[in-house]
Structures are given as C-alpha cells and as structure tokens.
Amino acid sequence: MGDIKVGTASWTDKTLLESGWYPPGEDTPEKRLAYYASRFPLVEVDATYYAPPAEQTATLWAARTPPGFTFNIKAYSLLTGHPTKVSSIFKDLRPETDKTNVYPKDLPPQVYEQIWERFLTALDPLVSAGKMGALLFQFPPWFGIRRSNKSFLLEVRDRVKPLRPVFEFRNASWFEGDNRVETLEFLRQHHLPYVAVDMPQGHRSSIPPILEATAELAVMRFHGHSLKWTSKNIYEKFGYEYSDRELKQWAPKLRKLASSADETHVLMNNCYSDYAQRNAQGLLDFLGGDGDD
C-alpha cells in the first residue's frame, strides 16, 4: 500500500481560530502553521482559488514547515472557468470593465496567458523546497462531460508540467451510466489523477463517492453532508462533523484506494470551527498511523 497523507483544507479559517484548537500562545501565522504541521503532514491551500498567491507567501509557507511537509494548492478560479472577481486579478492585468466578475473569455489571450504563468511561478518556492504536492483543479457545475472539456484536462496537464494536476468534477454527467467507465478510462489513459469526493447527493453538482485511482497519486476530499449544501454561506455549506462511526467505515475504503496508488492524499474540507482538524485526527486514528502510513 502506498503512503496515505491526511490533512485539512485550511489552517487559518476564522472559525477555526475561534474554536480553541490552537493552544494559547500559538497566535501568529508562523506559529499556527508550525503547530498545524506538527500534527499533520499535508494541507490544502484554498485561498489560492480566490486570489493568486504571492511568491513571498509561498516562500514563508516553505520556511515555516518541516522537511517532508506537503502543500496542495487549489487552482485560481479563473483557471477553472469559474466567475472571478476583477479585484483579485493582478493589478497590471485587470481589464477595464464595469463587471464585478469575469471569465476567461472576457480577457485578451495574452492576459490570460500571463495569469497562468504568474500563478505557477509563484509556487516555485514550494517546488524548490520539495513541498509542492498537487494542483487541485475543481471545475464548476456546468463543466460536464464533452470532448472540449476532456481536451481542456489535457491542456491543463501540459500547462502545469512538471507539477501534478488533480481533477475534481462537480457535474454528475461524468459518471452517469456508461460515462463512468469512459471517464475513468480516459483519466487512466492519460495518467490524470481523479479526485474522489464524499459530498451531499441529489444536487446538480453531486458526484457519487467513487474511490478509484487513475494515476500514481490518488486524492480523496471530504465535503461533509450538510443539509444546507446549496447555501451561499460557506459555514452552512461545509458545517458538518463526521461521526466516529462514519470515519471508521471510511478507513478500510481508503486503505483499498491507497493499494492502487503510490501515494494517497486525504483532505477534510468540512471547514467550520475545528471539525476538519478533529475529523482528520480521528481518521488518522482509525487508519492506525501518524499521517504517513
């Protein structure tokens, strides 16, 4: 079985800071990240979805964590086709528009290319430190299965080389009927890592919990089962705490997933209060390891 790394999708969320998970005295960005990294070997940075990171910030992340620590980075919203706030775009590249949000089609091609280049370049300090894990490309609910979207997955793979992209879908068409086999075969054929999810079902964005490794890296993200999944309030959307019974049931499934990959990343994305951190620790206990099985 390959290594299993367990972590969470945040370490600075305001409700986490208010929860008391960090001991007294761990009250600076440097101390918090160091404390988090003493508990888990992996973290997912979601802030990079909302705005591109600065290279200096990535330098600090690398400096404040021990050897072997891994950062997974969520791709900037513009790079996955989501509506993106104009105010989040690099100042010298912002379009002159009255729109609050823009899409790739709203930008000149050369500006779009520059955003890609700068986003990736900002991650160089993590790459140099050996702490860059995967680049998470989470696609919007309207990104369904079709030839052009499959081609875009290959385009992303080629753009980010030698970094490792991983792909999370939010459109059920990828796994409806015969499409399930087609999707998994396509990903395996091109060595594209698929992100398995546990999430509420019955919504347009719902993907069933299909645990498959389609490349040497497997990824599993836990979004919870909030009854308010469609809420605009992220704390209502992700405010779900897994029970010990649920986590115990997931442990053998994750071991089986890990048996088909060289490395497996497991992220708790139920980021409200300290739910994710406590659930990640609980999952580690059921897996019987310290995060690097």
PDB file of C-alpha atoms in Angstrom:
ATOM      1  CA  MET A   1       0.000   0.000   0.000  1.00  0.00           C
ATOM      2  CA  GLY A   2       1.242   3.460  -0.886  1.00  0.00           C
ATOM      3  CA  ASP A   3       1.628   6.274   1.619  1.00  0.00           C
ATOM      4  CA  ILE A   4      -1.538   7.916   2.938  1.00  0.00           C
ATOM      5  CA  LYS A   5      -1.229  11.564   3.910  1.00  0.00           C
ATOM      6  CA  VAL A   6      -4.113  13.098   5.846  1.00  0.00           C
ATOM      7  CA  GLY A   7      -4.760  16.801   6.311  1.00  0.00           C
ATOM      8  CA  THR A   8      -7.347  19.567   6.065  1.00  0.00           C
ATOM      9  CA  ALA A   9      -8.318  22.222   3.550  1.00  0.00           C
ATOM     10  CA  SER A  10      -7.486  25.119   5.844  1.00  0.00           C
ATOM     11  CA  TRP A  11      -5.398  26.112   8.815  1.00  0.00           C
ATOM     12  CA  THR A  12      -6.369  29.808   9.141  1.00  0.00           C
ATOM     13  CA  ASP A  13     -10.158  29.865   8.849  1.00  0.00           C
ATOM     14  CA  LYS A  14     -11.609  32.404  11.282  1.00  0.00           C
ATOM     15  CA  THR A  15     -13.965  29.879  12.886  1.00  0.00           C
ATOM     16  CA  LEU A  16     -11.012  27.532  13.415  1.00  0.00           C
ATOM     17  CA  LEU A  17      -9.056  30.308  15.125  1.00  0.00           C
ATOM     18  CA  GLU A  18     -12.075  30.938  17.375  1.00  0.00           C
ATOM     19  CA  SER A  19     -12.556  27.243  18.174  1.00  0.00           C
ATOM     20  CA  GLY A  20      -9.660  26.856  20.599  1.00  0.00           C
ATOM     21  CA  TRP A  21      -7.949  24.155  18.505  1.00  0.00           C
ATOM     22  CA  TYR A  22      -4.714  26.131  18.570  1.00  0.00           C
ATOM     23  CA  PRO A  23      -3.159  26.176  22.052  1.00  0.00           C
ATOM     24  CA  PRO A  24      -2.704  29.505  23.841  1.00  0.00           C
ATOM     25  CA  GLY A  25       0.393  31.231  22.541  1.00  0.00           C
ATOM     26  CA  GLU A  26       0.095  29.780  19.027  1.00  0.00           C
ATOM     27  CA  ASP A  27      -1.231  33.131  17.905  1.00  0.00           C
ATOM     28  CA  THR A  28       0.853  34.236  14.923  1.00  0.00           C
ATOM     29  CA  PRO A  29       0.757  32.984  11.308  1.00  0.00           C
ATOM     30  CA  GLU A  30       4.202  31.432  11.750  1.00  0.00           C
ATOM     31  CA  LYS A  31       3.319  29.637  14.997  1.00  0.00           C
ATOM     32  CA  ARG A  32      -0.041  28.412  13.714  1.00  0.00           C
ATOM     33  CA  LEU A  33       1.379  26.862  10.581  1.00  0.00           C
ATOM     34  CA  ALA A  34       4.219  25.269  12.550  1.00  0.00           C
ATOM     35  CA  TYR A  35       1.722  23.827  15.035  1.00  0.00           C
ATOM     36  CA  TYR A  36      -0.530  22.532  12.269  1.00  0.00           C
ATOM     37  CA  ALA A  37       2.471  20.926  10.537  1.00  0.00           C
ATOM     38  CA  SER A  38       3.402  19.187  13.789  1.00  0.00           C
ATOM     39  CA  ARG A  39       0.014  17.442  13.704  1.00  0.00           C
ATOM     40  CA  PHE A  40      -0.499  16.701  10.009  1.00  0.00           C
ATOM     41  CA  PRO A  41       1.844  16.099   7.032  1.00  0.00           C
ATOM     42  CA  LEU A  42      -0.455  17.673   4.430  1.00  0.00           C
ATOM     43  CA  VAL A  43      -2.552  20.790   3.942  1.00  0.00           C
ATOM     44  CA  GLU A  44      -4.644  22.130   1.091  1.00  0.00           C
ATOM     45  CA  VAL A  45      -4.449  25.850   0.389  1.00  0.00           C
ATOM     46  CA  ASP A  46      -7.890  27.047  -0.695  1.00  0.00           C
ATOM     47  CA  ALA A  47      -7.120  30.783  -0.537  1.00  0.00           C
ATOM     48  CA  THR A  48      -5.364  30.473  -3.910  1.00  0.00           C
ATOM     49  CA  TYR A  49      -8.753  29.815  -5.504  1.00  0.00           C
ATOM     50  CA  TYR A  50      -9.889  33.324  -4.579  1.00  0.00           C
ATOM     51  CA  ALA A  51      -6.680  35.163  -5.467  1.00  0.00           C
ATOM     52  CA  PRO A  52      -3.299  34.140  -6.898  1.00  0.00           C
ATOM     53  CA  PRO A  53      -0.613  33.668  -4.252  1.00  0.00           C
ATOM     54  CA  ALA A  54       2.434  35.881  -3.929  1.00  0.00           C
ATOM     55  CA  GLU A  55       5.807  34.201  -4.334  1.00  0.00           C
ATOM     56  CA  GLN A  56       6.869  35.662  -0.981  1.00  0.00           C
ATOM     57  CA  THR A  57       3.920  33.969   0.689  1.00  0.00           C
ATOM     58  CA  ALA A  58       4.920  30.597  -0.746  1.00  0.00           C
ATOM     59  CA  THR A  59       8.466  31.242   0.494  1.00  0.00           C
ATOM     60  CA  LEU A  60       7.132  31.732   4.025  1.00  0.00           C
ATOM     61  CA  TRP A  61       4.999  28.589   3.821  1.00  0.00           C
ATOM     62  CA  ALA A  62       8.053  26.579   2.871  1.00  0.00           C
ATOM     63  CA  ALA A  63      10.179  28.127   5.620  1.00  0.00           C
ATOM     64  CA  ARG A  64       7.607  27.580   8.367  1.00  0.00           C
ATOM     65  CA  THR A  65       7.094  23.858   7.825  1.00  0.00           C
ATOM     66  CA  PRO A  66       9.358  20.837   8.411  1.00  0.00           C
ATOM     67  CA  PRO A  67      11.026  18.734   5.720  1.00  0.00           C
ATOM     68  CA  GLY A  68       8.570  16.385   4.041  1.00  0.00           C
ATOM     69  CA  PHE A  69       5.536  18.581   4.632  1.00  0.00           C
ATOM     70  CA  THR A  70       3.219  18.822   1.616  1.00  0.00           C
ATOM     71  CA  PHE A  71       1.107  21.675   0.270  1.00  0.00           C
ATOM     72  CA  ASN A  72      -1.704  21.002  -2.188  1.00  0.00           C
ATOM     73  CA  ILE A  73      -2.715  24.200  -3.963  1.00  0.00           C
ATOM     74  CA  LYS A  74      -6.222  24.910  -5.249  1.00  0.00           C
ATOM     75  CA  ALA A  75      -6.120  26.469  -8.714  1.00  0.00           C
ATOM     76  CA  TYR A  76      -7.206  30.089  -9.122  1.00  0.00           C
ATOM     77  CA  SER A  77     -10.877  30.367 -10.088  1.00  0.00           C
ATOM     78  CA  LEU A  78     -10.128  31.961 -13.464  1.00  0.00           C
ATOM     79  CA  LEU A  79      -8.088  28.904 -14.456  1.00  0.00           C
ATOM     80  CA  THR A  80     -11.023  26.538 -13.869  1.00  0.00           C
ATOM     81  CA  GLY A  81     -13.616  28.674 -15.654  1.00  0.00           C
ATOM     82  CA  HIS A  82     -15.371  29.999 -12.552  1.00  0.00           C
ATOM     83  CA  PRO A  83     -16.552  33.607 -12.301  1.00  0.00           C
ATOM     84  CA  THR A  84     -13.607  35.571 -10.932  1.00  0.00           C
ATOM     85  CA  LYS A  85     -13.609  38.898  -9.133  1.00  0.00           C
ATOM     86  CA  VAL A  86     -11.855  41.544 -11.209  1.00  0.00           C
ATOM     87  CA  SER A  87     -10.343  42.886  -7.976  1.00  0.00           C
ATOM     88  CA  SER A  88      -8.488  39.569  -7.451  1.00  0.00           C
ATOM     89  CA  ILE A  89      -6.609  39.759 -10.755  1.00  0.00           C
ATOM     90  CA  PHE A  90      -3.038  41.109 -10.786  1.00  0.00           C
ATOM     91  CA  LYS A  91      -3.381  44.901 -10.788  1.00  0.00           C
ATOM     92  CA  ASP A  92      -1.472  45.475 -14.021  1.00  0.00           C
ATOM     93  CA  LEU A  93      -3.557  42.829 -15.803  1.00  0.00           C
ATOM     94  CA  ARG A  94      -7.030  43.864 -14.676  1.00  0.00           C
ATOM     95  CA  PRO A  95      -9.416  44.594 -17.541  1.00  0.00           C
ATOM     96  CA  GLU A  96     -11.185  47.923 -17.728  1.00  0.00           C
ATOM     97  CA  THR A  97     -14.751  46.824 -17.157  1.00  0.00           C
ATOM     98  CA  ASP A  98     -17.812  47.625 -15.099  1.00  0.00           C
ATOM     99  CA  LYS A  99     -18.269  43.921 -14.360  1.00  0.00           C
ATOM    100  CA  THR A 100     -17.605  42.619 -10.872  1.00  0.00           C
ATOM    101  CA  ASN A 101     -16.769  39.128 -12.156  1.00  0.00           C
ATOM    102  CA  VAL A 102     -15.154  37.975 -15.377  1.00  0.00           C
ATOM    103  CA  TYR A 103     -14.498  34.692 -17.164  1.00  0.00           C
ATOM    104  CA  PRO A 104     -11.506  33.670 -19.312  1.00  0.00           C
ATOM    105  CA  LYS A 105     -13.404  34.710 -22.460  1.00  0.00           C
ATOM    106  CA  ASP A 106     -13.584  38.268 -21.107  1.00  0.00           C
ATOM    107  CA  LEU A 107      -9.804  38.660 -21.133  1.00  0.00           C
ATOM    108  CA  PRO A 108      -7.357  39.153 -24.009  1.00  0.00           C
ATOM    109  CA  PRO A 109      -5.487  35.896 -24.705  1.00  0.00           C
ATOM    110  CA  GLN A 110      -2.133  37.400 -23.719  1.00  0.00           C
ATOM    111  CA  VAL A 111      -3.526  38.479 -20.333  1.00  0.00           C
ATOM    112  CA  TYR A 112      -4.952  35.003 -19.714  1.00  0.00           C
ATOM    113  CA  GLU A 113      -1.543  33.506 -20.528  1.00  0.00           C
ATOM    114  CA  GLN A 114       0.190  35.918 -18.151  1.00  0.00           C
ATOM    115  CA  ILE A 115      -2.148  34.931 -15.321  1.00  0.00           C
ATOM    116  CA  TRP A 116      -1.337  31.267 -15.851  1.00  0.00           C
ATOM    117  CA  GLU A 117       2.401  31.987 -15.882  1.00  0.00           C
ATOM    118  CA  ARG A 118       2.387  34.144 -12.776  1.00  0.00           C
ATOM    119  CA  PHE A 119       0.199  31.747 -10.823  1.00  0.00           C
ATOM    120  CA  LEU A 120       2.551  28.855 -11.493  1.00  0.00           C
ATOM    121  CA  THR A 121       5.721  30.889 -10.964  1.00  0.00           C
ATOM    122  CA  ALA A 122       4.522  31.956  -7.501  1.00  0.00           C
ATOM    123  CA  LEU A 123       4.669  28.290  -6.444  1.00  0.00           C
ATOM    124  CA  ASP A 124       8.373  27.947  -7.266  1.00  0.00           C
ATOM    125  CA  PRO A 125       9.489  28.253  -3.597  1.00  0.00           C
ATOM    126  CA  LEU A 126       7.372  25.211  -2.683  1.00  0.00           C
ATOM    127  CA  VAL A 127       8.770  23.287  -5.629  1.00  0.00           C
ATOM    128  CA  SER A 128      12.351  24.196  -4.668  1.00  0.00           C
ATOM    129  CA  ALA A 129      11.727  23.102  -1.076  1.00  0.00           C
ATOM    130  CA  GLY A 130      10.255  19.762  -2.180  1.00  0.00           C
ATOM    131  CA  LYS A 131       6.949  20.668  -0.541  1.00  0.00           C
ATOM    132  CA  MET A 132       4.708  21.085  -3.579  1.00  0.00           C
ATOM    133  CA  GLY A 133       2.092  18.366  -3.680  1.00  0.00           C
ATOM    134  CA  ALA A 134      -0.757  18.600  -6.177  1.00  0.00           C
ATOM    135  CA  LEU A 135      -2.562  21.372  -8.009  1.00  0.00           C
ATOM    136  CA  LEU A 136      -6.289  20.928  -7.440  1.00  0.00           C
ATOM    137  CA  PHE A 137      -8.479  21.838 -10.404  1.00  0.00           C
ATOM    138  CA  GLN A 138     -12.055  21.823  -9.155  1.00  0.00           C
ATOM    139  CA  PHE A 139     -14.404  22.518 -12.030  1.00  0.00           C
ATOM    140  CA  PRO A 140     -17.768  24.335 -11.897  1.00  0.00           C
ATOM    141  CA  PRO A 141     -21.133  22.537 -12.079  1.00  0.00           C
ATOM    142  CA  TRP A 142     -21.552  23.433 -15.756  1.00  0.00           C
ATOM    143  CA  PHE A 143     -18.282  21.671 -16.720  1.00  0.00           C
ATOM    144  CA  GLY A 144     -19.880  18.463 -17.999  1.00  0.00           C
ATOM    145  CA  ILE A 145     -18.522  15.541 -19.975  1.00  0.00           C
ATOM    146  CA  ARG A 146     -17.796  16.520 -23.583  1.00  0.00           C
ATOM    147  CA  ARG A 147     -14.871  16.417 -25.958  1.00  0.00           C
ATOM    148  CA  SER A 148     -13.823  20.049 -25.473  1.00  0.00           C
ATOM    149  CA  ASN A 149     -13.687  19.637 -21.709  1.00  0.00           C
ATOM    150  CA  LYS A 150     -11.641  16.449 -21.983  1.00  0.00           C
ATOM    151  CA  SER A 151      -9.235  18.384 -24.212  1.00  0.00           C
ATOM    152  CA  PHE A 152      -9.011  21.084 -21.555  1.00  0.00           C
ATOM    153  CA  LEU A 153      -7.907  18.491 -18.975  1.00  0.00           C
ATOM    154  CA  LEU A 154      -5.013  17.599 -21.285  1.00  0.00           C
ATOM    155  CA  GLU A 155      -4.262  21.279 -21.820  1.00  0.00           C
ATOM    156  CA  VAL A 156      -4.056  21.793 -18.060  1.00  0.00           C
ATOM    157  CA  ARG A 157      -1.741  18.793 -17.702  1.00  0.00           C
ATOM    158  CA  ASP A 158       0.596  20.233 -20.331  1.00  0.00           C
ATOM    159  CA  ARG A 159       0.448  23.772 -18.938  1.00  0.00           C
ATOM    160  CA  VAL A 160       1.475  22.845 -15.407  1.00  0.00           C
ATOM    161  CA  LYS A 161       4.223  20.329 -16.166  1.00  0.00           C
ATOM    162  CA  PRO A 162       6.181  19.199 -14.200  1.00  0.00           C
ATOM    163  CA  LEU A 163       3.629  19.935 -11.464  1.00  0.00           C
ATOM    164  CA  ARG A 164       0.885  17.382 -10.748  1.00  0.00           C
ATOM    165  CA  PRO A 165      -2.679  18.462 -11.518  1.00  0.00           C
ATOM    166  CA  VAL A 166      -5.577  16.567  -9.940  1.00  0.00           C
ATOM    167  CA  PHE A 167      -9.157  16.914 -11.161  1.00  0.00           C
ATOM    168  CA  GLU A 168     -12.404  17.230  -9.228  1.00  0.00           C
ATOM    169  CA  PHE A 169     -15.695  17.325 -11.100  1.00  0.00           C
ATOM    170  CA  ARG A 170     -18.918  18.954  -9.957  1.00  0.00           C
ATOM    171  CA  ASN A 171     -21.179  17.739 -12.747  1.00  0.00           C
ATOM    172  CA  ALA A 172     -22.867  14.339 -12.498  1.00  0.00           C
ATOM    173  CA  SER A 173     -22.684  13.695 -16.267  1.00  0.00           C
ATOM    174  CA  TRP A 174     -19.094  12.440 -15.914  1.00  0.00           C
ATOM    175  CA  PHE A 175     -20.344   9.386 -14.021  1.00  0.00           C
ATOM    176  CA  GLU A 176     -23.871   8.790 -15.289  1.00  0.00           C
ATOM    177  CA  GLY A 177     -24.441   5.368 -16.851  1.00  0.00           C
ATOM    178  CA  ASP A 178     -21.700   4.299 -19.256  1.00  0.00           C
ATOM    179  CA  ASN A 179     -19.944   7.643 -18.775  1.00  0.00           C
ATOM    180  CA  ARG A 180     -18.427   6.345 -15.550  1.00  0.00           C
ATOM    181  CA  VAL A 181     -16.311   3.784 -17.388  1.00  0.00           C
ATOM    182  CA  GLU A 182     -15.496   6.254 -20.157  1.00  0.00           C
ATOM    183  CA  THR A 183     -14.369   8.934 -17.708  1.00  0.00           C
ATOM    184  CA  LEU A 184     -12.169   6.650 -15.637  1.00  0.00           C
ATOM    185  CA  GLU A 185     -10.618   5.068 -18.739  1.00  0.00           C
ATOM    186  CA  PHE A 186      -9.846   8.492 -20.191  1.00  0.00           C
ATOM    187  CA  LEU A 187      -8.184   9.628 -16.972  1.00  0.00           C
ATOM    188  CA  ARG A 188      -6.148   6.416 -16.696  1.00  0.00           C
ATOM    189  CA  GLN A 189      -5.113   6.518 -20.345  1.00  0.00           C
ATOM    190  CA  HIS A 190      -3.641   9.990 -19.887  1.00  0.00           C
ATOM    191  CA  HIS A 191      -2.368   9.450 -16.317  1.00  0.00           C
ATOM    192  CA  LEU A 192      -4.651  12.167 -14.932  1.00  0.00           C
ATOM    193  CA  PRO A 193      -5.339  11.849 -11.179  1.00  0.00           C
ATOM    194  CA  TYR A 194      -9.015  11.816 -10.278  1.00  0.00           C
ATOM    195  CA  VAL A 195     -10.251  13.408  -7.044  1.00  0.00           C
ATOM    196  CA  ALA A 196     -12.786  11.222  -5.278  1.00  0.00           C
ATOM    197  CA  VAL A 197     -15.293  13.017  -3.073  1.00  0.00           C
ATOM    198  CA  ASP A 198     -17.726  12.431  -0.259  1.00  0.00           C
ATOM    199  CA  MET A 199     -20.467  15.023  -0.550  1.00  0.00           C
ATOM    200  CA  PRO A 200     -24.235  15.555  -0.370  1.00  0.00           C
ATOM    201  CA  GLN A 201     -26.150  13.747  -3.099  1.00  0.00           C
ATOM    202  CA  GLY A 202     -29.150  14.802  -5.155  1.00  0.00           C
ATOM    203  CA  HIS A 203     -27.796  18.134  -6.370  1.00  0.00           C
ATOM    204  CA  ARG A 204     -26.657  19.288  -9.813  1.00  0.00           C
ATOM    205  CA  SER A 205     -23.087  19.336  -8.518  1.00  0.00           C
ATOM    206  CA  SER A 206     -23.296  15.938  -6.807  1.00  0.00           C
ATOM    207  CA  ILE A 207     -20.707  13.299  -7.653  1.00  0.00           C
ATOM    208  CA  PRO A 208     -21.078   9.806  -6.174  1.00  0.00           C
ATOM    209  CA  PRO A 209     -18.292   8.553  -3.885  1.00  0.00           C
ATOM    210  CA  ILE A 210     -16.323   6.585  -6.478  1.00  0.00           C
ATOM    211  CA  LEU A 211     -12.973   5.635  -4.988  1.00  0.00           C
ATOM    212  CA  GLU A 212     -10.676   4.984  -7.933  1.00  0.00           C
ATOM    213  CA  ALA A 213      -7.005   5.667  -8.530  1.00  0.00           C
ATOM    214  CA  THR A 214      -6.414   6.754 -12.133  1.00  0.00           C
ATOM    215  CA  ALA A 215      -2.714   7.665 -11.728  1.00  0.00           C
ATOM    216  CA  GLU A 216       0.148   7.221  -9.272  1.00  0.00           C
ATOM    217  CA  LEU A 217      -1.466   9.824  -6.992  1.00  0.00           C
ATOM    218  CA  ALA A 218      -4.957   9.308  -5.555  1.00  0.00           C
ATOM    219  CA  VAL A 219      -6.892  12.069  -3.810  1.00  0.00           C
ATOM    220  CA  MET A 220      -9.979  11.958  -1.589  1.00  0.00           C
ATOM    221  CA  ARG A 221     -11.773  15.085  -0.373  1.00  0.00           C
ATOM    222  CA  PHE A 222     -14.455  15.023   2.322  1.00  0.00           C
ATOM    223  CA  HIS A 223     -17.028  17.807   1.944  1.00  0.00           C
ATOM    224  CA  GLY A 224     -19.475  16.584   4.589  1.00  0.00           C
ATOM    225  CA  HIS A 225     -23.214  16.065   4.322  1.00  0.00           C
ATOM    226  CA  SER A 226     -24.718  19.389   5.282  1.00  0.00           C
ATOM    227  CA  LEU A 227     -28.442  19.711   4.667  1.00  0.00           C
ATOM    228  CA  LYS A 228     -27.681  23.271   3.517  1.00  0.00           C
ATOM    229  CA  TRP A 229     -25.297  22.349   0.689  1.00  0.00           C
ATOM    230  CA  THR A 230     -26.778  24.969  -1.637  1.00  0.00           C
ATOM    231  CA  SER A 231     -26.377  27.786   0.899  1.00  0.00           C
ATOM    232  CA  LYS A 232     -24.274  30.806  -0.068  1.00  0.00           C
ATOM    233  CA  ASN A 233     -22.919  30.734   3.480  1.00  0.00           C
ATOM    234  CA  ILE A 234     -19.821  28.528   3.351  1.00  0.00           C
ATOM    235  CA  TYR A 235     -20.136  27.668   7.032  1.00  0.00           C
ATOM    236  CA  GLU A 236     -23.633  26.322   6.464  1.00  0.00           C
ATOM    237  CA  LYS A 237     -22.468  24.566   3.304  1.00  0.00           C
ATOM    238  CA  PHE A 238     -19.495  22.820   4.940  1.00  0.00           C
ATOM    239  CA  GLY A 239     -20.611  22.828   8.572  1.00  0.00           C
ATOM    240  CA  TYR A 240     -20.811  19.072   9.006  1.00  0.00           C
ATOM    241  CA  GLU A 241     -18.920  16.991  11.543  1.00  0.00           C
ATOM    242  CA  TYR A 242     -18.332  13.320  10.715  1.00  0.00           C
ATOM    243  CA  SER A 243     -19.093  10.841  13.472  1.00  0.00           C
ATOM    244  CA  ASP A 244     -16.539   8.308  14.652  1.00  0.00           C
ATOM    245  CA  ARG A 245     -18.753   5.622  13.128  1.00  0.00           C
ATOM    246  CA  GLU A 246     -18.552   7.281   9.703  1.00  0.00           C
ATOM    247  CA  LEU A 247     -14.795   7.744   9.900  1.00  0.00           C
ATOM    248  CA  LYS A 248     -14.280   4.144  10.998  1.00  0.00           C
ATOM    249  CA  GLN A 249     -16.262   2.958   7.957  1.00  0.00           C
ATOM    250  CA  TRP A 250     -14.114   5.075   5.648  1.00  0.00           C
ATOM    251  CA  ALA A 251     -10.764   3.765   6.890  1.00  0.00           C
ATOM    252  CA  PRO A 252     -10.779   0.388   5.047  1.00  0.00           C
ATOM    253  CA  LYS A 253     -12.073   2.073   1.880  1.00  0.00           C
ATOM    254  CA  LEU A 254      -9.170   4.499   1.970  1.00  0.00           C
ATOM    255  CA  ARG A 255      -6.689   1.679   2.543  1.00  0.00           C
ATOM    256  CA  LYS A 256      -8.096  -0.065  -0.518  1.00  0.00           C
ATOM    257  CA  LEU A 257      -7.776   3.144  -2.554  1.00  0.00           C
ATOM    258  CA  ALA A 258      -4.189   3.531  -1.375  1.00  0.00           C
ATOM    259  CA  SER A 259      -3.394  -0.012  -2.509  1.00  0.00           C
ATOM    260  CA  SER A 260      -3.893   1.147  -6.109  1.00  0.00           C
ATOM    261  CA  ALA A 261      -1.646   4.225  -5.919  1.00  0.00           C
ATOM    262  CA  ASP A 262       1.876   5.168  -4.916  1.00  0.00           C
ATOM    263  CA  GLU A 263       0.586   7.992  -2.747  1.00  0.00           C
ATOM    264  CA  THR A 264      -2.852   8.977  -1.451  1.00  0.00           C
ATOM    265  CA  HIS A 265      -3.916  12.389  -0.178  1.00  0.00           C
ATOM    266  CA  VAL A 266      -6.962  12.625   2.082  1.00  0.00           C
ATOM    267  CA  LEU A 267      -8.342  16.100   2.830  1.00  0.00           C
ATOM    268  CA  MET A 268     -11.109  17.067   5.222  1.00  0.00           C
ATOM    269  CA  ASN A 269     -12.898  20.049   3.667  1.00  0.00           C
ATOM    270  CA  ASN A 270     -15.648  20.359   6.299  1.00  0.00           C
ATOM    271  CA  CYS A 271     -14.054  23.612   7.404  1.00  0.00           C
ATOM    272  CA  TYR A 272     -16.191  25.026  10.163  1.00  0.00           C
ATOM    273  CA  SER A 273     -14.824  25.520  13.665  1.00  0.00           C
ATOM    274  CA  ASP A 274     -12.337  22.671  14.266  1.00  0.00           C
ATOM    275  CA  TYR A 275     -14.482  19.990  12.614  1.00  0.00           C
ATOM    276  CA  ALA A 276     -11.931  19.286   9.876  1.00  0.00           C
ATOM    277  CA  GLN A 277      -8.972  19.077  12.248  1.00  0.00           C
ATOM    278  CA  ARG A 278     -10.729  16.800  14.719  1.00  0.00           C
ATOM    279  CA  ASN A 279     -12.105  14.606  11.944  1.00  0.00           C
ATOM    280  CA  ALA A 280      -8.680  14.397  10.297  1.00  0.00           C
ATOM    281  CA  GLN A 281      -7.164  13.266  13.588  1.00  0.00           C
ATOM    282  CA  GLY A 282      -9.973  10.769  14.092  1.00  0.00           C
ATOM    283  CA  LEU A 283      -9.441   9.365  10.626  1.00  0.00           C
ATOM    284  CA  LEU A 284      -5.721   9.039  11.337  1.00  0.00           C
ATOM    285  CA  ASP A 285      -6.514   7.094  14.484  1.00  0.00           C
ATOM    286  CA  PHE A 286      -8.737   4.666  12.558  1.00  0.00           C
ATOM    287  CA  LEU A 287      -6.100   4.311   9.844  1.00  0.00           C
ATOM    288  CA  GLY A 288      -3.658   3.494  12.613  1.00  0.00           C
ATOM    289  CA  GLY A 289      -0.934   5.932  11.619  1.00  0.00           C
ATOM    290  CA  ASP A 290       0.528   9.367  12.076  1.00  0.00           C
ATOM    291  CA  GLY A 291      -0.357  10.581   8.595  1.00  0.00           C
ATOM    292  CA  ASP A 292       2.322   8.726   6.644  1.00  0.00           C
ATOM    293  CA  ASP A 293       1.240   5.091   6.699  1.00  0.00           C
TER     294      ASP A 293
END
